[in-house]
mmCIF file of C-alpha atoms in Angstrom:
data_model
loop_
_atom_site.group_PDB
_atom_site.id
_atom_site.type_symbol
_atom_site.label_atom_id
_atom_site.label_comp_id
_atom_site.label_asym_id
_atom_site.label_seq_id
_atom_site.Cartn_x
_atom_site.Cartn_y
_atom_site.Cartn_z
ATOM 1 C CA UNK A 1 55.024 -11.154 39.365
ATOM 2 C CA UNK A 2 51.830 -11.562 41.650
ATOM 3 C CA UNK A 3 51.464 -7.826 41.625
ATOM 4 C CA UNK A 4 51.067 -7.939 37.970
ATOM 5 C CA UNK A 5 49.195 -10.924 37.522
ATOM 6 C CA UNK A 6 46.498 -9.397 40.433
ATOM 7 C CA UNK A 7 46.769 -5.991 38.826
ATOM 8 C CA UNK A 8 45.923 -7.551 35.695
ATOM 9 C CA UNK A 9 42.985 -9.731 36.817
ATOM 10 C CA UNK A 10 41.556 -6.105 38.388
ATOM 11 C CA UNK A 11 42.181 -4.714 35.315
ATOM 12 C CA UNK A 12 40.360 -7.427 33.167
ATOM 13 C CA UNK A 13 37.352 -7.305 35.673
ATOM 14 C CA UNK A 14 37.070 -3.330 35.555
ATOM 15 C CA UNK A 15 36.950 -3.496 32.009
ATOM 16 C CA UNK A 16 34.104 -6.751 31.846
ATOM 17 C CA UNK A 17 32.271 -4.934 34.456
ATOM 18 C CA UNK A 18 32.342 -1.652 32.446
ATOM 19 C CA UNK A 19 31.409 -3.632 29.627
ATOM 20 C CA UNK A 20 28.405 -5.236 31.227
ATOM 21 C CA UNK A 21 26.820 -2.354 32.613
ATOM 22 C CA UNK A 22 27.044 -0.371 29.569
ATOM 23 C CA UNK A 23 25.676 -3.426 27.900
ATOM 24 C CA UNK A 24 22.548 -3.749 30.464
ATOM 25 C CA UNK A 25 21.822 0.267 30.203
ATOM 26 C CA UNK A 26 21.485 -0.131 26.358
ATOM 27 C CA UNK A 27 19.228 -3.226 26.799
ATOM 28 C CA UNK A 28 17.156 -0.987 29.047
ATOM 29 C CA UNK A 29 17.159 2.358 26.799
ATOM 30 C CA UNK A 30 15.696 -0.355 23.972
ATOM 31 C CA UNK A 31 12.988 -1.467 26.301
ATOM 32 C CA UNK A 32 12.313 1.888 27.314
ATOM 33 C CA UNK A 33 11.395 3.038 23.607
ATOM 34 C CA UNK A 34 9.175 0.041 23.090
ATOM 35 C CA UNK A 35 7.433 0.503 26.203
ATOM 36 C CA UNK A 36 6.502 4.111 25.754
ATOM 37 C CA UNK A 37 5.911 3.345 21.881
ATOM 38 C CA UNK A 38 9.380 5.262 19.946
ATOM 39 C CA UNK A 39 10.112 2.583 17.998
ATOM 40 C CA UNK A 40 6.832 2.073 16.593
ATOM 41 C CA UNK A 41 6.426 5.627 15.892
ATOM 42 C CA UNK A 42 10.019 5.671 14.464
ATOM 43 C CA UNK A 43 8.863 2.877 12.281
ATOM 44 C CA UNK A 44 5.317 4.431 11.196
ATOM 45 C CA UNK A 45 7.224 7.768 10.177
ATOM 46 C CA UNK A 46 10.394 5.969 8.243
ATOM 47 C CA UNK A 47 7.212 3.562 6.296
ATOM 48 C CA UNK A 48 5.270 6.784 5.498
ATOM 49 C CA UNK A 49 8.872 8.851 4.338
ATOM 50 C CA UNK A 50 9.243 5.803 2.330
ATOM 51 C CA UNK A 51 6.301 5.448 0.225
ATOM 52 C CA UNK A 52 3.419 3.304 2.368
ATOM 53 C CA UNK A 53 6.123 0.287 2.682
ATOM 54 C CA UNK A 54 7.102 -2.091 0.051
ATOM 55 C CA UNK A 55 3.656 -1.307 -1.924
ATOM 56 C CA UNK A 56 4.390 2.811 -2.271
ATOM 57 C CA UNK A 57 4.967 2.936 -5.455
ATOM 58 C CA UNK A 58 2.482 0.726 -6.777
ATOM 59 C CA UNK A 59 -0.092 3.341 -5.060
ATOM 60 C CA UNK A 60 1.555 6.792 -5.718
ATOM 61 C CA UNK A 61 1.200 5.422 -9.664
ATOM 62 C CA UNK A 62 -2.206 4.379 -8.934
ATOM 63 C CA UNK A 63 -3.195 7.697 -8.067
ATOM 64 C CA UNK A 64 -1.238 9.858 -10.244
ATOM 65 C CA UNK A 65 -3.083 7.610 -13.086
ATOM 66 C CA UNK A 66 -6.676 8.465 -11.573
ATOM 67 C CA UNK A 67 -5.424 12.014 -11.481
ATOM 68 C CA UNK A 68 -4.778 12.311 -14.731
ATOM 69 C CA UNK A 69 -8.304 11.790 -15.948
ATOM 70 C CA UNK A 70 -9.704 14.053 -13.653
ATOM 71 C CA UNK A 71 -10.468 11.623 -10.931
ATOM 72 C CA UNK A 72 -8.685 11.687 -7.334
ATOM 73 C CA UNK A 73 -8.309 9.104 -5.160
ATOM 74 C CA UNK A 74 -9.756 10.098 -1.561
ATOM 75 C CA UNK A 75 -10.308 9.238 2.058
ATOM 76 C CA UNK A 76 -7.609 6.696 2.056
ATOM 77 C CA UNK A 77 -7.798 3.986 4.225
ATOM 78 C CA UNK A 78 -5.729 0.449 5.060
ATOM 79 C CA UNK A 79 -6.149 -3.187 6.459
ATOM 80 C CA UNK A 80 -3.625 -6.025 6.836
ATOM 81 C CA UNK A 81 -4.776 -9.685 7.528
ATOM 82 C CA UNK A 82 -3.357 -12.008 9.482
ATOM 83 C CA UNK A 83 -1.633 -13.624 6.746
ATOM 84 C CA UNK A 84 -0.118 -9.823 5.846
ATOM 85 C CA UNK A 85 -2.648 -9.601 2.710
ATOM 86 C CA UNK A 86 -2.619 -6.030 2.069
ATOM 87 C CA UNK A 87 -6.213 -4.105 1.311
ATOM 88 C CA UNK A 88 -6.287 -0.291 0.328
ATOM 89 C CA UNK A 89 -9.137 1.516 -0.042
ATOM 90 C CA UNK A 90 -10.374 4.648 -1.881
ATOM 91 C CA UNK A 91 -13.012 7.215 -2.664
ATOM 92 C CA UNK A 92 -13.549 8.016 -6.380
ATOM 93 C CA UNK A 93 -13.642 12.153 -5.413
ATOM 94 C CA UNK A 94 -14.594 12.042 -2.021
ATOM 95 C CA UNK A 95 -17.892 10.028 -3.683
ATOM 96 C CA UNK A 96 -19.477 6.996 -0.985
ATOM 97 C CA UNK A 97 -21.246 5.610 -3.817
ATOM 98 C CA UNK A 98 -17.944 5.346 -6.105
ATOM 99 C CA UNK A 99 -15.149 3.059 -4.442
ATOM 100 C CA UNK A 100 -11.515 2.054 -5.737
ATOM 101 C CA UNK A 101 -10.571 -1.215 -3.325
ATOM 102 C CA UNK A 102 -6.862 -2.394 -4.126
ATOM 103 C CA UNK A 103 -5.697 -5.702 -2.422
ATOM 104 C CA UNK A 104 -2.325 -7.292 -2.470
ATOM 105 C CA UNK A 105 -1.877 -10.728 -1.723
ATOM 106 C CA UNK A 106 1.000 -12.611 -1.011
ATOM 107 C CA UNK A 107 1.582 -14.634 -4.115
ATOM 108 C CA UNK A 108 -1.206 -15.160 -7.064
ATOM 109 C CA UNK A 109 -2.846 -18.306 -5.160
ATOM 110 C CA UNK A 110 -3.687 -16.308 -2.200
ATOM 111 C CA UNK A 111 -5.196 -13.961 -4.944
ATOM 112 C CA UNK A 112 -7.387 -16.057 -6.678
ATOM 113 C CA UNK A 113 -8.909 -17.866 -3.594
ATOM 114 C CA UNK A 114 -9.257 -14.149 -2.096
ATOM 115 C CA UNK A 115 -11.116 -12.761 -5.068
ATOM 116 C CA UNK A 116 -13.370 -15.585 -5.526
ATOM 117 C CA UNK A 117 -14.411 -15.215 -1.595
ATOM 118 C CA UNK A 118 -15.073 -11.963 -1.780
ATOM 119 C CA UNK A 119 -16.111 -11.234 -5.318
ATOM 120 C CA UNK A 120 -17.253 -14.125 -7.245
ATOM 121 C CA UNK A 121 -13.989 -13.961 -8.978
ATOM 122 C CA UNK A 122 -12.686 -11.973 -11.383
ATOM 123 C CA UNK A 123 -14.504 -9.799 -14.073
ATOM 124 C CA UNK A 124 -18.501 -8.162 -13.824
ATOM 125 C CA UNK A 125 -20.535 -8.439 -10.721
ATOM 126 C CA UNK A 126 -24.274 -6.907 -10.552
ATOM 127 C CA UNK A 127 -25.760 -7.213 -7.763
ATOM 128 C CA UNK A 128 -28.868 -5.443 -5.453
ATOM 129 C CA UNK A 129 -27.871 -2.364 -7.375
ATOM 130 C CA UNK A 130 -24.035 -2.397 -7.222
ATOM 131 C CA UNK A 131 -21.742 -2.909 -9.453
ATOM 132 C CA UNK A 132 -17.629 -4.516 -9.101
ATOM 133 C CA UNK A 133 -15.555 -4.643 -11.630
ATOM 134 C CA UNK A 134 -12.480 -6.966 -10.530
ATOM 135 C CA UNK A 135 -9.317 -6.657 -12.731
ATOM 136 C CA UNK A 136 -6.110 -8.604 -11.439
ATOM 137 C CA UNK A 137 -2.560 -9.495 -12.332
ATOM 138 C CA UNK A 138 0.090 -11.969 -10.257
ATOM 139 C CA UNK A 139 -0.408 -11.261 -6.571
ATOM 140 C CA UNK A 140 -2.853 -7.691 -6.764
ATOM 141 C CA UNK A 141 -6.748 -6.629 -7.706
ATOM 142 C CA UNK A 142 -8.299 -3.761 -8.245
ATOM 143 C CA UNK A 143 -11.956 -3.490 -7.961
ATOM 144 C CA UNK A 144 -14.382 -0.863 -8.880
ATOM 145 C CA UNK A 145 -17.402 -0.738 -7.232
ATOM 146 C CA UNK A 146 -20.335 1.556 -7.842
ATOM 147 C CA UNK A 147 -24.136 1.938 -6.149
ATOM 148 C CA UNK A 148 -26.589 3.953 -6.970
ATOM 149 C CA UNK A 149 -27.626 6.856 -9.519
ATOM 150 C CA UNK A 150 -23.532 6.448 -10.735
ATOM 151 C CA UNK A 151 -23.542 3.074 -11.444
ATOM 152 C CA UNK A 152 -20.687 2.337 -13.555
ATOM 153 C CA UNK A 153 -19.916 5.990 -14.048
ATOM 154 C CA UNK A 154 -16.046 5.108 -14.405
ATOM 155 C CA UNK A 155 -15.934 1.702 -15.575
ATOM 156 C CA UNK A 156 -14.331 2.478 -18.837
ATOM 157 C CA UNK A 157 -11.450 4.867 -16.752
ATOM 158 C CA UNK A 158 -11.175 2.335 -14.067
ATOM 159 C CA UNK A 159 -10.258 -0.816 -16.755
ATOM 160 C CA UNK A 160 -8.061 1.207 -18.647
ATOM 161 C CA UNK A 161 -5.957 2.687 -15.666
ATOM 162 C CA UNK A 162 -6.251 -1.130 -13.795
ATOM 163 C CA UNK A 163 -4.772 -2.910 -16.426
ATOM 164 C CA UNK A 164 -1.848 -0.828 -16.872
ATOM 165 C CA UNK A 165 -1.137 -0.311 -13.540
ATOM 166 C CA UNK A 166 -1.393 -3.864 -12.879
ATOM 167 C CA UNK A 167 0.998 -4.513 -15.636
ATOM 168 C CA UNK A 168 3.336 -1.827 -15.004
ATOM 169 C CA UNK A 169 3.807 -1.220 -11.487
ATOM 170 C CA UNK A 170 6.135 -3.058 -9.236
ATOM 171 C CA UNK A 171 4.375 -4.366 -5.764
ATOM 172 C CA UNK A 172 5.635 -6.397 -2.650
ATOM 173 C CA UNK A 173 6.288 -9.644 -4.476
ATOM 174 C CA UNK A 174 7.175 -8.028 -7.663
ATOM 175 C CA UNK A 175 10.648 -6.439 -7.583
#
């Protein structure tokens, strides 16, 4: 009977031991992908397979509405704020002077205060010889903005394909 019971205690401390250190060498293999940056490439490449995040397809309509009358959307780029406020910039045809800004806030609130900061608020700006034109619904904006010798060269485009996109499209706080 001591036999067994000692056999067994061996037993149950192979198989904790066993458990432990295959336990500690996957806690190490996860620190070793964060350290040498896996996991946040893993991460970039599933977002980017997935459509830009929980905002994709709010964008890929975006563009494929700007496409269809004859006007890409170039030379992409992204910011997120602190707050994770969402900003997404564009070209109007590889054009400096012609910009498409998209930002999506975290609820309508954070919107309005946003827009006002940066903007004026919704609707015409002039100013210095540039023009924004700030259409929003809910928690997103989109704002045209235009310098120069093409001053309001899309405005009419730009309303038309905000507003339904706006209204349409699904975004982070819109299922």
């Amino acid at each position: 009977m001591m036999i067994y019971r000692r056999m067994l205690i061996v037993l149950i401390s192979v198989v904790m031991a066993s458990a432990m250190i295959g336990c500690t060498k996957q806690v190490a293999k996860e620190e070793a992908r964060k350290y040498n940056m896996q996991a946040y490439e893993e991460g970039t490449r599933e977002s980017q397979m997935t459509g830009r995040g929980l905002n994709g397809r709010f964008l890929e309509d975006l563009q494929m509405a700007f496409r269809e009358q004859n006007m890409r959307l170039t030379n992409e780029n992204y910011v997120e704020d602190e707050v994770g406020n969402m900003t997404y910039q564009y070209r109007i045809n590889y054009d400096s002077s012609q910009l498409i800004t998209v930002h999506v806030y975290q609820d309508e609130a954070s919107r309005e205060r946003g827009i006002e900061e940066l903007y004026g608020g919704e609707g015409d700006h002039q100013n210095a010889g540039m023009h924004n034109l700030v259409i929003s619904d809910r928690d997103a904006a989109i704002v045209y903005t235009s310098t120069g010798d093409k001053t309001d060269q899309y405005t009419e485009q730009v309303k038309s394909i905000a507003e339904t996109i706006l209204a349409e499209s699904p975004r982070r706080s819109s299922p």
